[in-house]
Amino acid sequence: MIKTLSRILGQFVIAASLVGAAQAQVETVVVTGERMTSESEAPHIGIPKRADHLITVIDVVCDTRDATQRRAELKETLGNLLRAASGTSTISIGLGEHILGDLTENNFDSIIEAETRADTSHAEVTVKTKVTKDDTINDAMRRVTGFLDKVPKAGRTLIARQGSWGLTLIGPEQYHDQLVAMILADAKHLAETLGPGYGVTIEGMERKVTWYQRGPLDLGLFIPYTLKIEPVGAKTGS
């Protein structure tokens, strides 16, 4: 059945109330994994957005033979990471795979694990650097590698970067309402252009915000909706 724009707007108000709870808790999402898609799969309505962080996973490794001393050296180096990051305005240390939390001293014991090699332990954490509007990918990478080079390493502890880089987005669902408003405005324009003999069907506006990578540090945000314009009175398929 063809929905008028007024009915669509009413459904949007209901959907907005359903996603409100999700928007209330702002999360830092690793966007180069979860819900990443390709530009060819995105609708033409979207929001260009610079990523909030460039990130990389590092492995803090220690092979001091004595287990107590080894753990102490790892914890000291993790503490050095936190203190060094707190002295900057652009670097922070996180934990997690898809949703990043903050590393604190209370986490140290829980993230230190035994390596496959004898007398070796390690802890994996994520280093984040804020992305500015003027950054290039090389600028952001140099900030991270320069930061890691300067962090003091206790005893036999080493810091090894895992090799890959990723991007984060803070609170993707905060863009949901803006995207829906843009979709509705586009549908209204199309309906007015074609005249009163046509109606609009929009499906999928309740879906979560998704994204694709537009450039090394840039994203395109969208809702995977579908829009159809048909003559009023036309029967849709079953």
C-alpha angles and dihedrals in degrees: 000000000000113000121212119227091251091058091047090052090051091052090049091057089054092046091048090057090053095053094043093091091053091051093049092073111057112210132188104232125196097230099187088074121025117059093353113151138169126271091242090063095053123098118238093256111081147122123249109223134178112230115255096224143011108219141188133182117237130195116218104203133184130180101183104146099227107077096213093049091044092055091045091053092048092050091048091052092047088051089050089053091053094046093047092049092048088057092061133066095216109041129074136164123232145177132218142062107244102003115039122218128181125274112233134171088258089066097054099090093045096053099045109099138172117263123224088250116082118261092010130118132177145181127209120215136163124242115209130193122191113245116226128201091253097046124118119203089253092053092054094044092050090053090056098043091044090051093050092049090058099047110108112240117212120226113318094348120132131188115218123183112224094227107244131090128214142183133233135206122201114225102344092187091064086079094055098092093046091051092048090050090051091049092050092048090051092049091049091050092050093048092049091047092054094043138233094308092076135072133197132235118192123180132178102035090127090064123107123264112270132188148198130202113259096179142343092294102012134090138192114220122204146150113240095235131150126220128196129181117199137165112275109263095026114137117237121220120265 
